[in-house]
CSV table of C-alpha atoms in Angstrom, one decimal:
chain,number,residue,atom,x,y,z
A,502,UNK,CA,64.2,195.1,119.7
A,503,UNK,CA,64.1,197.6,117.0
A,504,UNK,CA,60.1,198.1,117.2
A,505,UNK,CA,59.2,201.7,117.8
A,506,UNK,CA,62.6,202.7,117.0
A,507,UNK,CA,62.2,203.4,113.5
A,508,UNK,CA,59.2,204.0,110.8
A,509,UNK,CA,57.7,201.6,109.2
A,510,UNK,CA,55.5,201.3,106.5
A,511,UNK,CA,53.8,198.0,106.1
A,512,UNK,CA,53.8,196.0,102.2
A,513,UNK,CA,52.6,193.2,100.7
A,514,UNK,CA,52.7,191.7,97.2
A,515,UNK,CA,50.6,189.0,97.7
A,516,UNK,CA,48.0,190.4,95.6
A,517,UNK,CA,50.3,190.1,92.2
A,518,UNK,CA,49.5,187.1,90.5
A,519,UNK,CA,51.0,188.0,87.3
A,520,UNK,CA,52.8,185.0,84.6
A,521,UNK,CA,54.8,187.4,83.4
A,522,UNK,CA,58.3,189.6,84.8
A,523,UNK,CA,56.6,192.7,82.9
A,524,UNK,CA,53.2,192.1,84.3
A,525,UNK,CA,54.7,191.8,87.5
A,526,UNK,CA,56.8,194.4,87.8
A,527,UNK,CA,53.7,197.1,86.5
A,528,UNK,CA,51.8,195.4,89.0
A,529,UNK,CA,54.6,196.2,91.7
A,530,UNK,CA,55.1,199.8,90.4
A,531,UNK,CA,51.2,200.6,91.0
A,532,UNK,CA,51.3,199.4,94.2
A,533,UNK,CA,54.2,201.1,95.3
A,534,UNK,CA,53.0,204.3,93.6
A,535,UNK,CA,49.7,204.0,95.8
A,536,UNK,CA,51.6,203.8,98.7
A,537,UNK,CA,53.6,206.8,98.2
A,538,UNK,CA,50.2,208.5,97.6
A,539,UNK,CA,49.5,207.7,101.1
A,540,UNK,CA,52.4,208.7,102.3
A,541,UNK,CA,52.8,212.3,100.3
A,542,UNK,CA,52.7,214.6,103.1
A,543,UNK,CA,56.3,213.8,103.8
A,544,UNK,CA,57.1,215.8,100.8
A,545,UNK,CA,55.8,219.1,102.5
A,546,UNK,CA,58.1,218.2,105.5
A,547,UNK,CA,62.1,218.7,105.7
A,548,UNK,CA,62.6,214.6,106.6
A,549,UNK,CA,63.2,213.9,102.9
A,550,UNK,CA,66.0,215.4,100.9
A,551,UNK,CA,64.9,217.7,97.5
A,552,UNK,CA,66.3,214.6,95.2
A,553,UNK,CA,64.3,212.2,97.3
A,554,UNK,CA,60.8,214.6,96.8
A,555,UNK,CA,61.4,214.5,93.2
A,556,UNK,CA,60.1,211.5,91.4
A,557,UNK,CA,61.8,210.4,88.0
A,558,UNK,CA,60.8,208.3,85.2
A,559,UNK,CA,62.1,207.0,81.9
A,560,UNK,CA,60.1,207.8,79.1
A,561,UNK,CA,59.4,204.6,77.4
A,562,UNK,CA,58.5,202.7,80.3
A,563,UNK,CA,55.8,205.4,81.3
A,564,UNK,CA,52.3,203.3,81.2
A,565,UNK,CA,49.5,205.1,79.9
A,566,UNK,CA,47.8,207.7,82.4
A,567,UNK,CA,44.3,207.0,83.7
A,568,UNK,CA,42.0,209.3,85.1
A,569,UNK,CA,39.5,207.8,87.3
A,570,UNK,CA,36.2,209.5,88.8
A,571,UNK,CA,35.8,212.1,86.0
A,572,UNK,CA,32.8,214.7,86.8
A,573,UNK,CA,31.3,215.6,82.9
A,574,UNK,CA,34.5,216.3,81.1
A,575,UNK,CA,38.3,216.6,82.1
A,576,UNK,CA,40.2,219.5,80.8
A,577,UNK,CA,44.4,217.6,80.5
A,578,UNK,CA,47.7,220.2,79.6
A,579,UNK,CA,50.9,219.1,79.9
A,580,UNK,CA,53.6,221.0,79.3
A,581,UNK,CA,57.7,219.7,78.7
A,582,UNK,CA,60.2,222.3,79.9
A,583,UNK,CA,58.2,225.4,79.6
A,584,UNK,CA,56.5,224.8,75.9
A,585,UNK,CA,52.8,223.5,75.9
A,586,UNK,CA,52.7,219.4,74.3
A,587,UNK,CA,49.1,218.8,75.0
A,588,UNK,CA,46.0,220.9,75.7
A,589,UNK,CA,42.8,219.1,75.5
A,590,UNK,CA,39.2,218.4,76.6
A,591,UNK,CA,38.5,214.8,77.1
A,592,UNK,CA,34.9,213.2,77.7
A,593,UNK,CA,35.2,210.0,79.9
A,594,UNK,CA,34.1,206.5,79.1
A,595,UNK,CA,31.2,204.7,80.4
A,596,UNK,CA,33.5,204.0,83.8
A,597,UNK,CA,33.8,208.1,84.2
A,598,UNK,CA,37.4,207.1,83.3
A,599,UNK,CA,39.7,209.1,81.1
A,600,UNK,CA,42.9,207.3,79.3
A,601,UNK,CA,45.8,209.4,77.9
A,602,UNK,CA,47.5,206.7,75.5
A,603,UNK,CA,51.5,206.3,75.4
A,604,UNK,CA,52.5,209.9,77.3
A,605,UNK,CA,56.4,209.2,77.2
A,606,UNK,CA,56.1,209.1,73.6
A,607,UNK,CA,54.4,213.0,73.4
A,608,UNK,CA,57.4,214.3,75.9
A,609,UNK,CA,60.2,212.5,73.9
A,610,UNK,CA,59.0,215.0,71.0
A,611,UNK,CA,60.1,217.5,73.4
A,612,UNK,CA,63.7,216.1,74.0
A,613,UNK,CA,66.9,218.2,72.6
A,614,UNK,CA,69.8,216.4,72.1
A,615,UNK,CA,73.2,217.0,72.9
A,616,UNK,CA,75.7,218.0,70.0
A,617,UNK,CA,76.8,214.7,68.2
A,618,UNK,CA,80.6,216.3,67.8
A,619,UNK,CA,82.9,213.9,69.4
A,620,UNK,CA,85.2,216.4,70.6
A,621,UNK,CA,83.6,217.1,74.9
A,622,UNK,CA,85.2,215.7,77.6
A,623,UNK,CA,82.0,214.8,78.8
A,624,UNK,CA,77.8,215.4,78.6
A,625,UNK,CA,75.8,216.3,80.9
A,626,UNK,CA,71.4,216.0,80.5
A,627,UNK,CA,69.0,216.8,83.0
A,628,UNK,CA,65.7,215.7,83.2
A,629,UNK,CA,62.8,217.1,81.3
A,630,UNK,CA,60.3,218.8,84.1
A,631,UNK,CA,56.6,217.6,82.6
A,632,UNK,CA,53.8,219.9,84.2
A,633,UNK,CA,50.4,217.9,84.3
A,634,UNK,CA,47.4,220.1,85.0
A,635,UNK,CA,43.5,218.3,85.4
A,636,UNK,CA,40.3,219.4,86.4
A,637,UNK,CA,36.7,218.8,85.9
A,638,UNK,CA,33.7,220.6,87.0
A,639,UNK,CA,34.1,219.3,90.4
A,640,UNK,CA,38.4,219.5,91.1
A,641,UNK,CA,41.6,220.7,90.2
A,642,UNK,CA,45.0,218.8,90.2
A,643,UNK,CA,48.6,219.8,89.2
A,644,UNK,CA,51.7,217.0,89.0
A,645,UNK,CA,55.1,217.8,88.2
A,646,UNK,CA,57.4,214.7,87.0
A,647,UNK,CA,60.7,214.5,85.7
A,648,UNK,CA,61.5,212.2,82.8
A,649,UNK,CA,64.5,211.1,81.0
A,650,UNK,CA,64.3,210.1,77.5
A,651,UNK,CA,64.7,206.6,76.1
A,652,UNK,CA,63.7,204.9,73.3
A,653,UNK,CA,63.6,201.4,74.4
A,654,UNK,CA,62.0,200.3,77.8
A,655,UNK,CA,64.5,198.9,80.3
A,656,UNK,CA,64.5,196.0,82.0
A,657,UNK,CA,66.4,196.7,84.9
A,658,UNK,CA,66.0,199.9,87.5
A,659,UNK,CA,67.1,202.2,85.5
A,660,UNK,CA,67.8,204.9,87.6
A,661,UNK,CA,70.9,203.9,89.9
A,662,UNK,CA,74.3,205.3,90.4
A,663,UNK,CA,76.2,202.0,89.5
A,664,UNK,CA,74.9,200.6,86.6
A,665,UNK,CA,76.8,201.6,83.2
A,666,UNK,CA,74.3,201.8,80.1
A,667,UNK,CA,76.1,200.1,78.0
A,668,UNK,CA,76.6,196.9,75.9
A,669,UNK,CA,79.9,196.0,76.5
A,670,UNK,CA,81.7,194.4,79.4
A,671,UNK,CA,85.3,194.3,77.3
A,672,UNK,CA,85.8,197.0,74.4
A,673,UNK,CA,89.0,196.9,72.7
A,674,UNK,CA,89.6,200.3,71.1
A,675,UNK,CA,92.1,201.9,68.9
A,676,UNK,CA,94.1,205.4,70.0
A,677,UNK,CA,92.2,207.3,67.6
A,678,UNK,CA,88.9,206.0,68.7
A,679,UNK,CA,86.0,208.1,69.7
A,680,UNK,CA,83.9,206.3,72.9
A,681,UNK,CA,81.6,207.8,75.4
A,682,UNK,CA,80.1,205.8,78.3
A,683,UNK,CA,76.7,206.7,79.6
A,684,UNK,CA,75.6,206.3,83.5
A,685,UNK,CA,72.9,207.7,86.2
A,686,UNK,CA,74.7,210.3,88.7
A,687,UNK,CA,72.6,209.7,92.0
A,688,UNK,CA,74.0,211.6,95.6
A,689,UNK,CA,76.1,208.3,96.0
A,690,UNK,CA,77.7,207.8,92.5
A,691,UNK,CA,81.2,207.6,92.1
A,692,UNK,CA,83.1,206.7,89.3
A,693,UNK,CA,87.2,205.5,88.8
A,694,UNK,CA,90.0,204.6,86.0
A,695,UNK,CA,92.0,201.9,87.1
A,696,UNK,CA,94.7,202.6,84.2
A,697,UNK,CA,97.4,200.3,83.9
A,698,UNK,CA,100.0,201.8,81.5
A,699,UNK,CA,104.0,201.6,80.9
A,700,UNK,CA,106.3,203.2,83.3
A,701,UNK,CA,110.1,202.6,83.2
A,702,UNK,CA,109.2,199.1,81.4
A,703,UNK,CA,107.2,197.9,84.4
A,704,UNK,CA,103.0,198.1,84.2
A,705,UNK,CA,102.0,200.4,86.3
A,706,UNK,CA,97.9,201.0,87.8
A,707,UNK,CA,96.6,204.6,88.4
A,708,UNK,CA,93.3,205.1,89.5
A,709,UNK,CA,91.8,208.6,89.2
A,710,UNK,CA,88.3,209.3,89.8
A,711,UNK,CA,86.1,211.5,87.1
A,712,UNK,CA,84.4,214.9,88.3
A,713,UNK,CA,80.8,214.3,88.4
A,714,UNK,CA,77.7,217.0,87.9
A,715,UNK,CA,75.4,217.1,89.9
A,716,UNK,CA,72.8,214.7,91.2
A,717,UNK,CA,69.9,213.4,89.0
A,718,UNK,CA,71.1,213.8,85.8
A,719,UNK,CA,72.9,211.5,83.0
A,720,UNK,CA,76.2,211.6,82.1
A,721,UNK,CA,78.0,210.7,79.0
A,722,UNK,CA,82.2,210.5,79.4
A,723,UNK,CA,84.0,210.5,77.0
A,724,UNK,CA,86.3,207.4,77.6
A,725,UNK,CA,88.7,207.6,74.1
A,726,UNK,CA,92.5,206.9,75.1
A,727,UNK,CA,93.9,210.7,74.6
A,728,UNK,CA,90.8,212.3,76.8
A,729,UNK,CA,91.8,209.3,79.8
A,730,UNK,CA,95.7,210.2,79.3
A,731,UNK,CA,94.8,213.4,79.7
A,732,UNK,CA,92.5,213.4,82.9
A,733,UNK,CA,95.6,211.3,84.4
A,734,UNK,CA,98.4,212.8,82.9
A,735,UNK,CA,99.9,209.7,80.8
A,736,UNK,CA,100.8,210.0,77.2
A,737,UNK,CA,97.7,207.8,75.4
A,738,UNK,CA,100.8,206.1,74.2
A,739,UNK,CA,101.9,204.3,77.4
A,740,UNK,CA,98.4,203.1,78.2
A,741,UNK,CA,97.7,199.5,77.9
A,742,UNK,CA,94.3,199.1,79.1
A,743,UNK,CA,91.8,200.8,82.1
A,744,UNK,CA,88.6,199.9,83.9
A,745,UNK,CA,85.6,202.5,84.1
A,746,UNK,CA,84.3,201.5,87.5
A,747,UNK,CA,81.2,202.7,88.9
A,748,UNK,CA,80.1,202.9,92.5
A,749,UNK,CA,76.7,203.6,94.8
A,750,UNK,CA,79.5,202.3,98.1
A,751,UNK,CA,77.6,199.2,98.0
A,752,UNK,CA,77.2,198.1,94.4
A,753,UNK,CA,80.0,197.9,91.4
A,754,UNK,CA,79.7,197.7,87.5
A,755,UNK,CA,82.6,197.7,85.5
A,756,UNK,CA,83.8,197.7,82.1
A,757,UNK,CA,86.7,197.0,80.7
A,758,UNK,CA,88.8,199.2,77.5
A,759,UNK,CA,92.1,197.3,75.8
A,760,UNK,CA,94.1,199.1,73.7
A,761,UNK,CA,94.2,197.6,70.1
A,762,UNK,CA,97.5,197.8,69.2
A,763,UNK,CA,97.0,195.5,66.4
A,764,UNK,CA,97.8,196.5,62.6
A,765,UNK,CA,93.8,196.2,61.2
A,766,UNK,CA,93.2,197.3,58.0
A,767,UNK,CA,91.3,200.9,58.2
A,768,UNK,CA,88.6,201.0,60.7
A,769,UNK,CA,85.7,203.0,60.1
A,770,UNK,CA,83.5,204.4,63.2
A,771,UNK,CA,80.3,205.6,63.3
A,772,UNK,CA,78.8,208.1,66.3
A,773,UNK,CA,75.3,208.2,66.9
A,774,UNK,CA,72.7,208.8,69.7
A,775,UNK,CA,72.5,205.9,71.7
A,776,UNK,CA,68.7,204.6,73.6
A,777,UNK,CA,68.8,207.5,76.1
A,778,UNK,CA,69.7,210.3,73.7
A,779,UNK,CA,73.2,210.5,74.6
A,780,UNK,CA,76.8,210.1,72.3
A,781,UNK,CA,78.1,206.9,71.6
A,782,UNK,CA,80.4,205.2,69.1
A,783,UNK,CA,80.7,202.2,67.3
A,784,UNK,CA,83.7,201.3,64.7
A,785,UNK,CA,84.2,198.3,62.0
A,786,UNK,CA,87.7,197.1,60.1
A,787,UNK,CA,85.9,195.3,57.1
A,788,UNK,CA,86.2,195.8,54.2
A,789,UNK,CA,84.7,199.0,52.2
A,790,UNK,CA,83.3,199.2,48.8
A,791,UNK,CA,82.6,202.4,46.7
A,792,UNK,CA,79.8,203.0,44.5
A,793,UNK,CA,80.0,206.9,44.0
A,794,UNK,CA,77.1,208.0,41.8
A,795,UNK,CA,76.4,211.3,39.2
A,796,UNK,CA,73.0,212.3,40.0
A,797,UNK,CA,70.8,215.1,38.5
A,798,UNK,CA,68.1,215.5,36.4
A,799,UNK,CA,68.2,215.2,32.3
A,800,UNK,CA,66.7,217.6,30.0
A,801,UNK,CA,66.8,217.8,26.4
A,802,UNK,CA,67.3,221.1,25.4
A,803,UNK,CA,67.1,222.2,21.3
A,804,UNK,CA,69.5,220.0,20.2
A,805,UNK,CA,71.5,219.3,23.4
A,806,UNK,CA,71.6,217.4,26.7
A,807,UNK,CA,71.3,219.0,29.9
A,808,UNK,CA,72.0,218.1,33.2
A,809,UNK,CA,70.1,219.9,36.1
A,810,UNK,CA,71.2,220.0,39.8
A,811,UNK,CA,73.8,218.0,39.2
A,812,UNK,CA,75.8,216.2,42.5
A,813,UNK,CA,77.8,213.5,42.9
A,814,UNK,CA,76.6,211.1,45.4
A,815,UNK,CA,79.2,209.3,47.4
A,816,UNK,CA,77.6,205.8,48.2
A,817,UNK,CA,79.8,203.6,50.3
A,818,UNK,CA,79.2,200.0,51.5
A,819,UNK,CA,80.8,198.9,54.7
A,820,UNK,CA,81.1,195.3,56.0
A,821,UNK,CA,81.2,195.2,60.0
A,822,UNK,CA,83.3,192.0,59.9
A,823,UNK,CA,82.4,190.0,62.4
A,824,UNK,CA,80.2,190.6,65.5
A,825,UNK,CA,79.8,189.4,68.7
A,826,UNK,CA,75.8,189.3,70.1
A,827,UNK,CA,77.3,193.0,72.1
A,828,UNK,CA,78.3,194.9,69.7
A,829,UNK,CA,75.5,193.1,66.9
A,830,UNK,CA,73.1,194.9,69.5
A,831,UNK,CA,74.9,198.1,69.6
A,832,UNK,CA,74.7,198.3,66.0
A,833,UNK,CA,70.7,198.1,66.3
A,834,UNK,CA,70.7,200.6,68.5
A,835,UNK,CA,72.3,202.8,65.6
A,836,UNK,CA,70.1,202.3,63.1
A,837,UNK,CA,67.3,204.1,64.7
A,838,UNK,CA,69.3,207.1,66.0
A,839,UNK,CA,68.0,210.2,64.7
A,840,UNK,CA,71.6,211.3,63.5
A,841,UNK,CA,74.6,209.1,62.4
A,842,UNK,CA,77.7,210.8,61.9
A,843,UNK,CA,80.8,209.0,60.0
A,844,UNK,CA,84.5,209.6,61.8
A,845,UNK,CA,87.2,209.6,59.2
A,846,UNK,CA,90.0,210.9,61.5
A,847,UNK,CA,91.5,213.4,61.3
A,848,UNK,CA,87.9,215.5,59.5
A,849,UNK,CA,85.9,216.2,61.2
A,850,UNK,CA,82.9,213.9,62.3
A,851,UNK,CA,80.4,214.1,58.8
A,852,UNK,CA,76.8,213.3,59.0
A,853,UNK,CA,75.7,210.6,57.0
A,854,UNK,CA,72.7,208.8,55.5
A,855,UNK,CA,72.5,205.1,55.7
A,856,UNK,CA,70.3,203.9,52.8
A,857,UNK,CA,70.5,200.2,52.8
A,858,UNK,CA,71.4,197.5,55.2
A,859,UNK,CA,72.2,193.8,54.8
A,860,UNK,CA,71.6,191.8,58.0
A,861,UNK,CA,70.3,188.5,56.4
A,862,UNK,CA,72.6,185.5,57.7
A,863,UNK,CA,72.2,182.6,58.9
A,864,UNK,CA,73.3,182.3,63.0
A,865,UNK,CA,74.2,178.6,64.6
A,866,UNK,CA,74.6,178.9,67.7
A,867,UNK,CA,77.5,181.5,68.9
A,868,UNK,CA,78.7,181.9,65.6
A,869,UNK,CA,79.2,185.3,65.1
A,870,UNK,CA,77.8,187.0,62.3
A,871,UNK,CA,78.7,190.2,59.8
A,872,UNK,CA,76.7,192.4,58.2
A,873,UNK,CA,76.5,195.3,55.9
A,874,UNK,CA,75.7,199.6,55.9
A,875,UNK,CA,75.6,201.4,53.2
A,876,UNK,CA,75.6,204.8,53.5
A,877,UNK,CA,76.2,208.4,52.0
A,878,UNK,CA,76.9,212.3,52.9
A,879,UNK,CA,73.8,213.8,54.3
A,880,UNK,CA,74.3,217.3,52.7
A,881,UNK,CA,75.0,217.9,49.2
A,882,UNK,CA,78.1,220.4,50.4
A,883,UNK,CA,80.3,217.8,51.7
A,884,UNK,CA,82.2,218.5,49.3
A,885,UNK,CA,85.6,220.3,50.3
A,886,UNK,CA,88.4,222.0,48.3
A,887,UNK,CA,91.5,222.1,49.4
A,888,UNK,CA,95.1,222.3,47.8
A,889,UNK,CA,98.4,220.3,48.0
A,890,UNK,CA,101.2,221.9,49.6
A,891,UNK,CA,104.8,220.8,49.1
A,892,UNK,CA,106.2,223.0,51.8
A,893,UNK,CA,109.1,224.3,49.4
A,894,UNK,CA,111.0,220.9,49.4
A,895,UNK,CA,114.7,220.8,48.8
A,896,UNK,CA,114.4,218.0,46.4
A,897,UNK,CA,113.1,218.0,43.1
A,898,UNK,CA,109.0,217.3,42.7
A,899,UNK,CA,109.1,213.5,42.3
A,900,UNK,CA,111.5,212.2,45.4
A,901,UNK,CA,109.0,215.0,47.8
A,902,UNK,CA,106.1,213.6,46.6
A,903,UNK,CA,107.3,209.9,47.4
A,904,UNK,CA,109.0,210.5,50.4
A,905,UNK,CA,105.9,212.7,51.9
């Protein structure tokens, strides 16, 4: 047999008794996290890899820290890439214990986001390195994790090179659309565009596979139409649809991107930072309403009026149309992103200001649902001046205007 041939590290669960999958799992983590205590001193050997010492979290499922065994008082600095988040001297309770409350929440303070621009190829974070240093009168002890941020808790295993963090399984995009995909690059993660587009008349499938970074770090691609012609070499044009497929060698996720060739009224798309602080898009074709308002303050001065400051405030009102329960949850995630940035192609991406939202409805069943934004110019100077060119037309001033 296979006994004495390899390791083995003996685990049982028998001990969680939990009514609940959250319960459960926290119950899980703490075991396994006691058993890797016993086990640390492979980490000063060279049986484990570097990614394999290092131990990773997500922010927002980090539980609070306890410090049992506390001698008088415990002296607790962490520090989040280099700058100090938390220096302080901490009596323990009447069980010598000392709790620091909701820690994923002080490092996500720390987290700098990626420019919200729309224009890379593709985004690349690494984790945050968070320094813990304790002691008391009696001991000294220093922990280094390494923690991506998110502002949700996940409820799968976050941290494995084939899952896709997104909601979609099918997105049908336009040419001009903006779209990044988010993933976990592990040491086995591969990912691959099966494109099928026109050749000759016939469908054709390419599959090309994206240049990674390196390990441990998340990855946003940007998947719009022109940047995937361009990493095969395709006109955007000749594409009908492709599959973003992502690999560990033993596990696939998939989703799916269909070209919209459809004439929608204007579609209006939105980028913002999605639950792990990374681009994403979202775009709507219903319909728009203006309510552009003069604002400024009044003064009477002598015998006149005066208006002070004055700006005009360009408040717009968009209807999503209607939603499926993917995208309705997409949309949530926007609401909270620190930044939301209007697309109008071809401007540039503008950040905006959403002032109002309209979910009520009522839902039966899998009806879907629409709802509506409105929203404005986060900077007074949005404002731009330009001028009309004719470009010297041959024709006299009415038939150039009409016919450009």
């Amino acid at each position: 047999g296979l006994q004495g041939t390899w390791p083995v590290i003996s685990l049982s669960f028998a001990d969680i008794k939990e009514t609940s999958f959250i319960q459960a799992r926290k119950k899980m983590c703490r075991i396994m996290n006691e058993l890797y205590k016993q086990f640390d001193f492979l980490l000063k050997t060279d049986l484990l890899t570097e990614s394999e010492k290092k131990e990773f979290w997500i922010s927002a499922d980090m539980e609070d820290i306890r410090i049992t065994d506390v001698h008088e008082k415990l002296a607790f600095k962490m520090t989040v890439d280099g700058q100090e988040a938390l220096s302080e001297v901490y009596y323990p309770d009447s069980g010598n214990a000392v709790v620091i409350c909701d820690p994923g929440d002080i490092i996500n303070e720390y987290f700098v986001r990626p420019e919200l621009g729309g224009g890379d190829d593709r985004i690349i974070l690494p984790p945050m390195t968070v320094q813990l240093s304790l002691s008391d009168s009696e001991a000294t002890a220093d922990y280094t994790l390494y923690v991506f941020h998110s502002r949700y808790r996940v409820s799968f295993e976050p941290l494995t090179g084939f899952i896709f963090y997104s909601r979609y399984k099918i997105k049908h995009i336009r040419q001009n659309t903006i779209d990044y995909l988010s993933f976990f690059v592990s040491d086995k993660t591969k990912v691959y565009l099966d494109i099928i587009h026109l050749e000759s008349g016939s469908s054709v499938k390419k599959t090309v596979e994206l240049q990674l970074s390196d390990a441990n770090r998340m990855m946003a691609y940007n998947m719009s139409p022109v940047k995937v012609g361009k990493l095969a070499g395709l006109r955007a044009d000749n594409i009908l649809s492709y599959d973003a497929r992502i690999t560990d060698g033993t596990l696939t996720d998939l989703v799916r991107y269909v070209i919209d060739r459809k004439s929608h009224r204007e579609m209006h798309q939105f980028l913002y930072y999605n639950v792990f602080g990374l681009p994403e898009s979202i775009s709507f074709s219903g319909l728009v309403q203006y309510s552009p308002e003069l604002e400024g303050d009044i003064a009477d001065m002598v015998k006149l009026k005066r208006r002070f400051n004055p700006f005009f405030n360009d408040l717009r009102t968009v209807n999503t149309g209607y939603l499926d329960e993917n995208k309705y949850k997409a949309l949530i995630d926007m609401l909270p992103s620190p930044v939301q940035r209007w697309y109008d192609t071809p401007s540039l991406p503008m950040e905006i200001i959403i002032t109002d939202i309209d979910f009520t409805h009522t839902k039966m069943g899998n009806q879907r649902v629409n709802v509506n934004l409105t929203f404005c110019p986060a900077s007074r100077k949005h404002q731009v001046f330009d001028r009309y060119s004719f470009g010297g037309g041959i024709f006299d001033y009415t038939f150039d205007r009409t016919f450009e």
